[in-house]
Short mmCIF file of C-alpha atoms and ligand atoms in Angstrom, two decimals:
data_model
loop_
_atom_site.label_atom_id
_atom_site.label_comp_id
_atom_site.label_asym_id
_atom_site.label_seq_id
_atom_site.Cartn_x
_atom_site.Cartn_y
_atom_site.Cartn_z
CA MET A 8 -18.91 -27.34 2.16
CA LYS A 9 -16.35 -25.60 4.05
CA ASN A 10 -15.79 -22.04 3.16
CA PHE A 11 -13.62 -19.20 4.16
CA ALA A 12 -16.46 -16.62 5.27
CA HIS A 13 -14.97 -16.48 8.87
CA LEU A 14 -11.36 -15.46 8.25
CA PRO A 15 -9.81 -14.08 11.56
CA PRO A 16 -10.14 -10.25 10.82
CA THR A 17 -6.71 -9.29 12.63
CA THR A 18 -3.42 -10.91 13.22
CA ARG A 19 -0.38 -9.96 15.18
CA LEU A 20 3.07 -8.41 14.74
CA GLY A 21 4.56 -9.19 18.00
CA ASP A 22 2.20 -7.45 20.71
CA LEU A 23 0.57 -5.09 17.85
CA GLU A 24 -2.89 -6.25 16.44
CA VAL A 25 -3.10 -5.44 12.78
CA CYS A 26 -6.16 -5.46 10.25
CA ARG A 27 -5.49 -8.27 7.89
CA LEU A 28 -5.25 -5.89 5.04
CA GLY A 29 -2.70 -3.18 5.07
CA PHE A 30 -1.58 -0.58 2.88
CA GLY A 31 1.67 -0.52 0.72
CA ALA A 32 2.86 3.33 0.36
CA MET A 33 5.12 2.41 -2.47
CA GLN A 34 2.69 3.51 -5.36
CA LEU A 35 2.38 6.99 -3.58
CA PRO A 36 5.40 8.89 -5.29
CA GLY A 37 5.79 9.57 -8.89
CA PRO A 38 6.40 7.14 -11.52
CA MET A 39 9.20 4.34 -10.93
CA VAL A 40 8.58 5.30 -7.17
CA TRP A 41 10.57 8.45 -7.84
CA GLY A 42 9.93 12.23 -6.98
CA PRO A 43 6.57 13.66 -6.05
CA PRO A 44 2.95 12.00 -6.93
CA ARG A 45 1.50 13.51 -10.26
CA ASP A 46 -1.08 14.65 -7.98
CA PRO A 47 0.07 15.21 -4.28
CA ALA A 48 -3.74 15.96 -2.80
CA ALA A 49 -4.98 12.63 -4.22
CA ALA A 50 -2.09 10.71 -2.61
CA ARG A 51 -2.85 12.63 0.71
CA ALA A 52 -6.73 11.73 0.11
CA VAL A 53 -5.62 8.16 -0.28
CA LEU A 54 -3.79 7.99 3.01
CA ARG A 55 -6.64 9.85 4.91
CA ARG A 56 -9.13 7.17 3.57
CA VAL A 57 -6.61 4.23 4.49
CA VAL A 58 -7.16 5.33 7.81
CA GLU A 59 -10.91 6.21 7.64
CA LEU A 60 -11.60 2.37 6.71
CA GLY A 61 -9.80 0.93 9.45
CA ILE A 62 -6.58 -0.21 7.83
CA ASN A 63 -3.96 0.10 10.65
CA LEU A 64 -0.79 -1.35 8.95
CA ILE A 65 0.94 0.86 6.44
CA ASP A 66 4.00 -0.54 4.82
CA THR A 67 6.69 2.13 3.95
CA SER A 68 10.47 2.88 3.33
CA TRP A 69 12.74 6.02 3.38
CA TYR A 70 13.79 5.02 -0.10
CA TYR A 71 10.41 5.09 -1.54
CA GLY A 72 10.50 8.35 -3.76
CA PRO A 73 13.08 8.43 -2.18
CA HIS A 74 11.64 10.35 1.28
CA VAL A 75 8.65 10.82 -0.62
CA SER A 76 6.07 8.17 0.86
CA ASN A 77 7.40 9.07 4.22
CA ALA A 78 6.86 12.84 3.98
CA LEU A 79 3.14 11.91 2.60
CA ILE A 80 2.67 9.97 5.47
CA ALA A 81 3.95 12.40 7.94
CA GLU A 82 2.20 15.27 6.77
CA THR A 83 -1.14 13.77 6.15
CA LEU A 84 -1.55 11.51 9.47
CA HIS A 85 0.60 12.91 12.02
CA PRO A 86 0.22 12.98 15.12
CA TYR A 87 -0.82 9.29 14.31
CA SER A 88 -3.59 7.28 15.83
CA ASP A 89 -2.64 4.90 18.88
CA ASP A 90 -3.50 1.78 16.93
CA LEU A 91 -1.68 2.83 13.62
CA VAL A 92 1.20 0.51 12.98
CA LEU A 93 4.08 1.95 10.84
CA VAL A 94 6.19 -0.65 9.22
CA THR A 95 9.47 0.34 7.30
CA LYS A 96 12.14 -1.43 5.79
CA LEU A 97 16.05 -1.09 5.64
CA GLY A 98 18.63 -2.75 3.00
CA GLY A 99 17.80 -0.96 0.06
CA ARG A 100 18.46 2.38 -1.40
CA ARG A 101 17.86 4.01 -4.80
CA THR A 102 20.57 4.85 -7.45
CA ASP A 103 20.70 8.11 -9.57
CA ASP A 104 19.00 6.30 -12.63
CA LYS A 105 16.30 5.47 -10.42
CA GLY A 106 17.08 1.90 -9.87
CA TRP A 107 17.38 -0.10 -6.62
CA ALA A 108 20.42 -1.40 -4.94
CA SER A 109 21.40 -2.64 -1.72
CA ALA A 110 22.44 -0.80 1.45
CA LEU A 111 22.98 -3.32 4.07
CA ARG A 112 26.39 -2.11 5.77
CA PRO A 113 25.82 -1.60 9.35
CA GLU A 114 26.03 2.11 8.85
CA GLU A 115 24.02 2.02 5.81
CA LEU A 116 21.18 0.48 7.75
CA ARG A 117 21.62 2.81 10.85
CA LYS A 118 21.50 5.77 8.44
CA GLY A 119 18.25 4.65 6.86
CA CYS A 120 16.75 3.94 10.60
CA GLU A 121 17.60 7.55 11.49
CA GLU A 122 16.01 8.83 8.19
CA ASP A 123 12.94 6.89 8.83
CA LEU A 124 12.49 8.11 12.13
CA ARG A 125 13.05 11.86 11.26
CA ALA A 126 10.66 11.78 8.41
CA LEU A 127 7.91 9.75 10.03
CA LYS A 128 8.34 11.90 13.27
CA LEU A 129 8.86 9.01 15.47
CA GLU A 130 11.19 8.11 18.48
CA ARG A 131 10.63 4.44 17.87
CA ILE A 132 9.48 2.55 14.68
CA ASP A 133 6.77 -0.31 15.28
CA VAL A 134 8.25 -2.84 12.66
CA VAL A 135 11.23 -2.85 10.76
CA HIS A 136 11.95 -5.26 8.30
CA LEU A 137 15.82 -6.21 7.31
CA ARG A 138 15.39 -6.40 3.74
CA TRP A 139 17.71 -8.84 2.21
CA ILE A 140 19.34 -8.06 -1.21
CA GLY A 141 21.59 -10.83 -2.44
CA HIS A 142 24.79 -10.17 -4.36
CA THR A 143 26.15 -8.08 -1.39
CA GLU A 144 29.31 -8.46 0.45
CA VAL A 145 27.58 -8.20 3.75
CA PRO A 146 27.07 -11.52 5.53
CA PHE A 147 23.28 -12.03 6.74
CA ARG A 148 24.09 -12.18 10.33
CA GLU A 149 26.24 -9.13 10.33
CA ALA A 150 23.27 -7.15 9.08
CA LEU A 151 20.85 -8.80 11.14
CA ASP A 152 23.15 -7.91 14.34
CA ALA A 153 23.26 -4.28 12.98
CA MET A 154 19.34 -4.43 13.28
CA ILE A 155 19.49 -6.00 16.82
CA ALA A 156 21.68 -3.37 17.83
CA LEU A 157 19.27 -0.56 16.55
CA GLN A 158 16.59 -2.21 18.46
CA GLN A 159 18.35 -2.37 21.66
CA GLU A 160 18.88 1.39 21.45
CA GLY A 161 15.29 1.76 21.51
CA LYS A 162 14.74 2.82 17.62
CA ILE A 163 12.72 -0.13 16.81
CA ARG A 164 9.79 -2.07 18.59
CA HIS A 165 10.06 -5.05 16.62
CA LEU A 166 12.08 -6.73 13.80
CA ALA A 167 10.90 -8.65 10.73
CA LEU A 168 12.64 -9.92 7.48
CA SER A 169 11.88 -9.39 3.94
CA ASN A 170 12.85 -11.30 0.81
CA VAL A 171 14.75 -14.26 2.96
CA SER A 172 14.68 -17.85 2.38
CA PRO A 173 13.55 -20.23 4.84
CA ALA A 174 17.17 -21.08 6.00
CA GLN A 175 17.48 -17.52 6.61
CA LEU A 176 14.27 -17.26 8.65
CA ARG A 177 15.29 -20.05 10.71
CA ASP A 178 18.74 -18.86 11.39
CA ALA A 179 17.25 -15.39 12.66
CA LEU A 180 14.69 -16.82 14.84
CA ALA A 181 17.22 -18.87 16.59
CA ARG A 182 19.30 -15.36 17.24
CA THR A 183 16.37 -13.17 17.99
CA PRO A 184 12.51 -12.52 18.24
CA ILE A 185 11.32 -12.02 14.72
CA VAL A 186 7.30 -10.65 14.21
CA GLY A 187 6.84 -11.08 10.45
CA VAL A 188 8.19 -11.85 6.95
CA SER A 189 7.53 -9.88 3.78
CA ASN A 190 8.43 -11.84 0.79
CA LEU A 191 7.35 -11.78 -2.78
CA TYR A 192 4.15 -14.03 -2.84
CA ASN A 193 0.96 -14.17 -4.85
CA VAL A 194 -1.46 -16.17 -6.68
CA ALA A 195 0.70 -16.00 -9.78
CA HIS A 196 3.60 -17.13 -8.01
CA GLY A 197 5.16 -13.63 -8.43
CA GLU A 198 5.96 -14.37 -12.26
CA GLN A 199 4.54 -11.19 -13.51
CA ARG A 200 6.41 -8.78 -11.40
CA LEU A 201 9.71 -10.60 -11.44
CA GLY A 202 10.92 -9.22 -14.20
CA SER A 203 10.92 -5.57 -12.70
CA LEU A 204 12.50 -6.82 -9.39
CA PRO A 205 15.44 -8.66 -10.09
CA HIS A 206 16.48 -8.75 -6.50
CA ALA A 207 13.49 -10.53 -5.27
CA SER A 208 13.21 -14.26 -4.93
CA THR A 209 10.16 -16.60 -5.12
CA GLU A 210 12.13 -19.75 -3.88
CA GLY A 211 10.61 -21.56 -0.59
CA GLN A 212 7.92 -19.10 -0.23
CA GLU A 213 4.90 -21.94 0.63
CA GLU A 214 7.34 -23.20 3.36
CA ILE A 215 8.01 -19.53 4.88
CA VAL A 216 4.13 -18.78 4.54
CA ASP A 217 3.40 -22.05 6.66
CA LEU A 218 6.53 -21.31 8.97
CA CYS A 219 5.15 -18.00 9.86
CA ALA A 220 1.65 -19.34 10.75
CA ALA A 221 3.09 -22.13 12.77
CA ASN A 222 5.34 -19.60 14.73
CA GLY A 223 2.67 -16.99 14.91
CA LEU A 224 4.64 -14.47 12.58
CA ALA A 225 2.56 -12.24 10.26
CA PHE A 226 3.56 -12.90 6.29
CA LEU A 227 3.29 -9.56 4.35
CA PRO A 228 3.34 -10.56 0.74
CA PHE A 229 4.45 -7.77 -1.60
CA PHE A 230 3.34 -7.77 -5.28
CA SER A 231 0.31 -9.22 -3.87
CA LEU A 232 -1.99 -8.17 -6.70
CA ALA A 233 0.07 -10.02 -9.54
CA ILE A 234 -2.39 -8.01 -11.83
CA PRO A 235 -3.40 -11.06 -14.11
CA GLY A 236 -2.32 -11.16 -17.59
CA PRO A 237 0.14 -12.56 -19.97
CA PRO A 238 2.25 -14.48 -19.98
CA ARG A 239 -0.05 -16.91 -17.92
CA ARG A 240 -3.62 -16.40 -17.01
CA ASN A 241 -5.13 -18.27 -13.95
CA GLU A 242 -8.40 -19.32 -15.73
CA ALA A 243 -10.12 -20.54 -12.20
CA LEU A 244 -9.21 -17.03 -11.00
CA SER A 245 -11.19 -15.35 -13.79
CA SER A 246 -14.01 -17.86 -13.51
CA VAL A 247 -14.36 -17.52 -9.72
CA ALA A 248 -14.24 -13.57 -10.09
CA ALA A 249 -17.05 -13.78 -12.68
CA ARG A 250 -19.25 -15.72 -10.87
CA LEU A 251 -18.76 -13.88 -7.63
CA GLY A 252 -19.18 -10.62 -9.46
CA ALA A 253 -15.70 -9.31 -8.26
CA THR A 254 -12.70 -8.32 -9.99
CA GLU A 255 -9.49 -10.68 -10.57
CA THR A 256 -7.64 -8.69 -8.19
CA GLN A 257 -10.28 -8.77 -5.45
CA ILE A 258 -10.18 -12.93 -5.75
CA ALA A 259 -6.19 -12.56 -5.76
CA LEU A 260 -6.41 -10.90 -2.46
CA ALA A 261 -9.05 -13.20 -1.02
CA TRP A 262 -7.00 -16.01 -1.96
CA LEU A 263 -4.11 -14.80 0.00
CA LEU A 264 -6.38 -14.42 2.94
CA ALA A 265 -7.80 -17.60 2.72
CA ARG A 266 -4.14 -19.32 2.27
CA SER A 267 -3.01 -18.62 5.68
CA PRO A 268 -4.52 -16.96 8.97
CA THR A 269 -1.42 -14.76 9.30
CA ILE A 270 -1.39 -13.54 5.81
CA VAL A 271 -1.68 -9.69 5.53
CA PRO A 272 -1.52 -8.38 2.08
CA ILE A 273 -0.31 -4.78 1.51
CA PRO A 274 -1.77 -3.66 -1.85
CA GLY A 275 -0.36 -0.41 -3.06
CA THR A 276 -2.61 2.04 -4.99
CA SER A 277 -2.55 5.61 -5.55
CA SER A 278 -6.01 5.37 -6.80
CA PRO A 279 -9.21 5.95 -4.17
CA ALA A 280 -11.31 3.58 -6.24
CA HIS A 281 -8.58 0.84 -6.15
CA LEU A 282 -8.44 1.20 -2.48
CA GLU A 283 -12.14 0.80 -1.97
CA GLN A 284 -12.03 -2.22 -4.17
CA ASN A 285 -9.06 -3.64 -2.20
CA TRP A 286 -10.59 -3.41 1.14
CA ALA A 287 -13.88 -4.92 0.16
CA ALA A 288 -11.85 -7.80 -1.00
CA ARG A 289 -11.92 -9.00 2.61
CA THR A 290 -15.46 -9.80 2.65
CA LEU A 291 -15.48 -12.15 -0.42
CA ALA A 292 -15.94 -15.48 1.16
CA LEU A 293 -14.16 -18.17 -1.40
CA SER A 294 -15.67 -21.65 -1.01
CA GLN A 295 -13.00 -24.43 -0.36
CA GLU A 296 -13.50 -25.39 -4.06
CA ASP A 297 -12.75 -22.13 -5.31
CA PHE A 298 -9.96 -21.91 -3.16
CA ASP A 299 -8.67 -25.30 -4.71
CA ALA A 300 -9.19 -24.49 -8.11
CA ILE A 301 -7.19 -21.33 -8.13
CA SER A 302 -4.53 -23.00 -6.23
CA ALA A 303 -4.36 -26.06 -8.66
CA ALA A 304 -4.39 -23.48 -11.59
CA ARG A 305 -1.35 -21.72 -9.83
CA ALA A 306 0.69 -24.83 -9.68
N1 NAP B 450 9.79 -5.56 0.96
C1 NAP B 450 9.80 -5.38 -0.16
O1 NAP B 450 10.92 -5.63 -0.81
C2 NAP B 450 8.99 -4.89 -1.15
C3 NAP B 450 9.09 -4.64 -2.46
C4 NAP B 450 8.06 -4.30 -3.26
C5 NAP B 450 6.86 -3.66 -2.51
N2 NAP B 450 6.76 -3.77 -1.13
C6 NAP B 450 5.34 -3.13 -0.58
O2 NAP B 450 4.42 -3.78 -0.91
C7 NAP B 450 3.28 -3.17 -1.46
C8 NAP B 450 2.62 -3.60 -2.88
O3 NAP B 450 3.59 -3.68 -3.76
P1 NAP B 450 3.42 -2.96 -5.11
O4 NAP B 450 2.46 -1.78 -4.75
O5 NAP B 450 4.42 -2.98 -5.99
O6 NAP B 450 2.46 -4.23 -5.82
P2 NAP B 450 1.09 -4.42 -5.69
O7 NAP B 450 0.10 -4.12 -4.56
O8 NAP B 450 0.92 -6.01 -6.19
O9 NAP B 450 0.38 -3.82 -7.26
C9 NAP B 450 0.23 -2.47 -7.21
C10 NAP B 450 -0.12 -2.32 -8.59
O10 NAP B 450 -1.64 -2.37 -8.82
C11 NAP B 450 -2.43 -1.32 -9.24
N3 NAP B 450 -3.65 -1.40 -8.42
C12 NAP B 450 -3.71 -1.55 -6.98
N4 NAP B 450 -5.08 -1.96 -6.66
C13 NAP B 450 -5.73 -2.40 -7.61
C14 NAP B 450 -6.99 -2.78 -8.14
N5 NAP B 450 -7.79 -2.88 -7.08
N6 NAP B 450 -7.43 -2.97 -9.39
C15 NAP B 450 -6.39 -2.81 -10.22
N7 NAP B 450 -5.06 -2.25 -9.95
C16 NAP B 450 -4.89 -2.09 -8.91
C17 NAP B 450 -1.62 -0.20 -8.70
O11 NAP B 450 -2.08 0.66 -9.52
P3 NAP B 450 -2.89 2.23 -9.12
O12 NAP B 450 -2.25 3.18 -8.34
O13 NAP B 450 -3.45 2.74 -10.25
O14 NAP B 450 -3.85 1.50 -8.35
C18 NAP B 450 -0.32 -0.55 -8.74
O15 NAP B 450 0.14 -0.69 -10.20
C19 NAP B 450 4.28 -1.77 -1.79
O16 NAP B 450 3.39 -0.65 -1.72
C20 NAP B 450 5.22 -1.67 -0.73
O17 NAP B 450 4.81 -1.07 0.37
C21 NAP B 450 7.71 -4.36 -0.41
#
């Protein structure tokens, strides 16, 4: 029987080779991704362990905290090792009530990019997502052109897209090189976390995952864990986890890794124990039967 024991351990973001399990820095600030962490020393320990393990992709943004995740990354890991790939996103901002809003106007994108460069102590950011948020008056192409201008000025090495539709991805690819997509995608179809993120879309995601693989683009699923639970359990996920002696969260990651060779989950955690568990999920080999059963229960 075919199994997924020999998954490629790395994939590419343009000319950058990345391990197929990254780290999302959004859980490092305080509750509601706001303010300093409850335990700053623990947050720094998690970051140190990320690079010790060999994880060489960290996903962050100036608006996590705001300003908190980037500051923690710089104070803990700068000067960065040569192979560390820092990935940011522009297009969002925080509101005073700890909410999330769009910041997609060209001047807002530029300001966010300058903020990421300053806080991360970089002259150029490896990969920057244009994080699309609907309900904005800014046309997609205007925002994309503003990102291309920042890249042409040398502030961004590679462009990527986040929260986009298949049509937006095709439109962007026709205009400029894109190295990856970061959309909401997980074993639960994103249902569990949609309520907390009204700006995220789950439309057309299977098509995007396949488009990315076909075009050599990385796909960084966010909310990749979809911590199983109500309103809908994936019974196949639970039984595979029990049989393999793994947690359901680990099987959710293993399923993503098996789903496409260019998927790079970026689970977020502030817990050293969870970080170790997430890292270990790479070594779980699902059989084709397990993969199919989990996929069918998901449909
Ligand atoms: N492009 C975008 O628009 C966008 C949007 C959202 C997020 N992101 C990125 O995606 C990353 C992942 O998203 P996320 O952090 O919100 O969601 P996630 O990775 O799906 O889940 C994070 C939650 O799961 C818990 N967790 C982590 N590992 C666990 C484990 N092994 N067992 C049990 N619970 C575990 C974390 O709590 P503990 O801290 O207690 O472990 C946290 O509550 C973010 O960090 C961010 O970098 C991007």
